[in-house]
Amino acid sequence: MPDSATLEGHLKTLRDRPLTAELLRALMLAERRLTEGSDLLETALADDHCPAPAAGAFEASMPPSLTSWLDSLTQASRHWLTAIQRLLEAQKVAPRPAIERYRERWLSRETPGAPWPALQAARRHHQALRAELARRCR
């Protein structure tokens, strides 16, 4: 169980470098871009249109650089959000309702509308659409 000086040191670090805000922003922006891409894929599917990329047939998988970046973001944010949850759970005092609401809305890895699960859902949906469009365009 951490002592109060250790906890204060951790909290100071969090204030000085708002990594949580940076990760949440990155998760939300990535989810937004995947959703926009999915909208375009859905339009192509609805119009029975096959995109003609310069390299040839439409690829079912995302470009390796995007996949790698999303994997890194997922891993870093999972690790950080888990650490934040553990830090909050280590406190002996019950959190105020506002803190609980914040944890549920922004830090949760299970609540569907929170940034982390929203990105995972958007990524799965986008990948399924890419696969469907690639199948249709063969």
XYZ file of C-alpha atoms in Angstrom:
138
model
C 0.000 0.000 0.000
C 1.628 3.276 -1.070
C 2.198 5.967 1.522
C 0.863 9.473 1.003
C 4.247 10.898 -0.058
C 4.551 8.303 -2.827
C 1.013 8.978 -3.950
C 1.610 12.739 -3.974
C 4.707 12.174 -6.107
C 2.681 10.135 -8.596
C -0.061 12.747 -8.704
C 2.492 15.520 -9.285
C 3.879 13.563 -12.229
C 0.374 13.191 -13.633
C -0.239 16.940 -13.307
C 3.107 17.850 -14.869
C 2.708 15.532 -17.850
C -0.906 14.925 -18.703
C -0.266 11.600 -20.429
C -3.812 10.514 -19.705
C -5.180 13.475 -21.664
C -2.724 12.836 -24.505
C -3.721 9.180 -24.745
C -7.439 9.900 -24.504
C -7.116 12.510 -27.245
C -5.179 10.065 -29.453
C -7.766 7.332 -28.841
C -10.624 9.653 -29.715
C -8.952 11.009 -32.848
C -8.012 7.533 -34.063
C -11.567 6.342 -33.476
C -12.901 9.344 -35.387
C -10.580 8.731 -38.372
C -11.486 5.025 -38.476
C -15.179 5.917 -38.341
C -14.733 8.370 -41.224
C -12.866 5.724 -43.203
C -15.603 3.227 -42.430
C -18.210 5.685 -43.682
C -16.353 5.851 -47.000
C -16.130 2.067 -47.174
C -19.851 1.760 -46.435
C -20.589 4.219 -49.240
C -18.436 2.214 -51.652
C -20.212 -0.983 -50.602
C -23.660 0.605 -50.964
C -22.774 2.025 -54.398
C -21.227 -1.303 -55.444
C -18.063 0.674 -56.192
C -14.559 -0.793 -56.111
C -11.789 1.691 -55.353
C -8.853 1.473 -57.738
C -5.720 2.147 -55.696
C -2.500 2.679 -57.589
C -1.094 -0.634 -56.347
C -3.901 -2.751 -57.844
C -6.716 -4.580 -56.080
C -8.205 -3.212 -52.877
C -6.445 -4.675 -49.854
C -8.501 -6.317 -47.117
C -6.070 -5.380 -44.380
C -5.044 -1.924 -43.266
C -1.618 -0.656 -44.310
C 1.136 -2.085 -42.080
C 2.166 1.362 -40.831
C -1.398 2.109 -39.673
C -1.766 -1.318 -38.104
C 1.541 -0.886 -36.278
C 0.575 2.593 -35.032
C -2.838 1.390 -33.834
C -1.221 -1.606 -32.116
C 1.232 0.702 -30.326
C -1.533 3.088 -29.291
C -3.669 0.203 -28.052
C -0.831 -1.301 -26.040
C 0.304 2.006 -24.516
C -3.207 3.114 -23.633
C -4.163 -0.291 -22.197
C -1.054 -0.230 -20.017
C -1.605 3.369 -18.890
C -5.338 3.059 -18.226
C -4.731 -0.111 -16.217
C -2.069 1.691 -14.154
C -4.388 4.651 -13.514
C -7.190 2.316 -12.419
C -4.816 0.523 -10.034
C -3.647 3.822 -8.606
C -7.216 4.934 -7.967
C -8.202 1.566 -6.511
C -5.245 1.633 -4.110
C -6.814 4.486 -2.176
C -8.439 3.605 1.124
C -10.957 6.416 0.842
C -13.976 5.809 -1.368
C -13.906 8.127 -4.401
C -16.453 10.845 -4.830
C -19.261 10.219 -7.345
C -17.722 12.669 -9.819
C -14.491 10.672 -9.858
C -16.417 7.433 -10.357
C -18.305 8.980 -13.275
C -15.010 10.181 -14.783
C -13.467 6.735 -14.441
C -16.487 5.120 -16.075
C -16.756 7.634 -18.935
C -13.096 8.202 -19.774
C -10.807 5.608 -18.182
C -12.837 2.422 -18.539
C -11.647 -0.345 -20.811
C -15.094 -1.978 -20.697
C -17.709 0.792 -20.973
C -18.714 0.864 -24.668
C -18.727 4.675 -25.015
C -15.351 5.223 -23.337
C -12.440 6.072 -25.679
C -10.529 2.773 -25.430
C -13.410 0.381 -26.174
C -14.804 2.813 -28.761
C -11.513 2.647 -30.672
C -11.446 -1.148 -30.472
C -15.015 -1.341 -31.813
C -14.261 1.150 -34.605
C -11.159 -0.818 -35.559
C -13.054 -4.123 -35.746
C -15.853 -2.515 -37.765
C -13.405 -0.854 -40.156
C -11.487 -4.091 -40.675
C -14.708 -6.003 -41.369
C -15.731 -3.414 -43.967
C -12.313 -3.560 -45.623
C -12.536 -7.335 -45.807
C -16.043 -7.178 -47.279
C -15.041 -4.611 -49.886
C -11.924 -6.605 -50.829
C -14.058 -9.744 -51.193
C -16.528 -7.927 -53.452
C -13.807 -6.325 -55.524
C -11.882 -9.471 -56.380
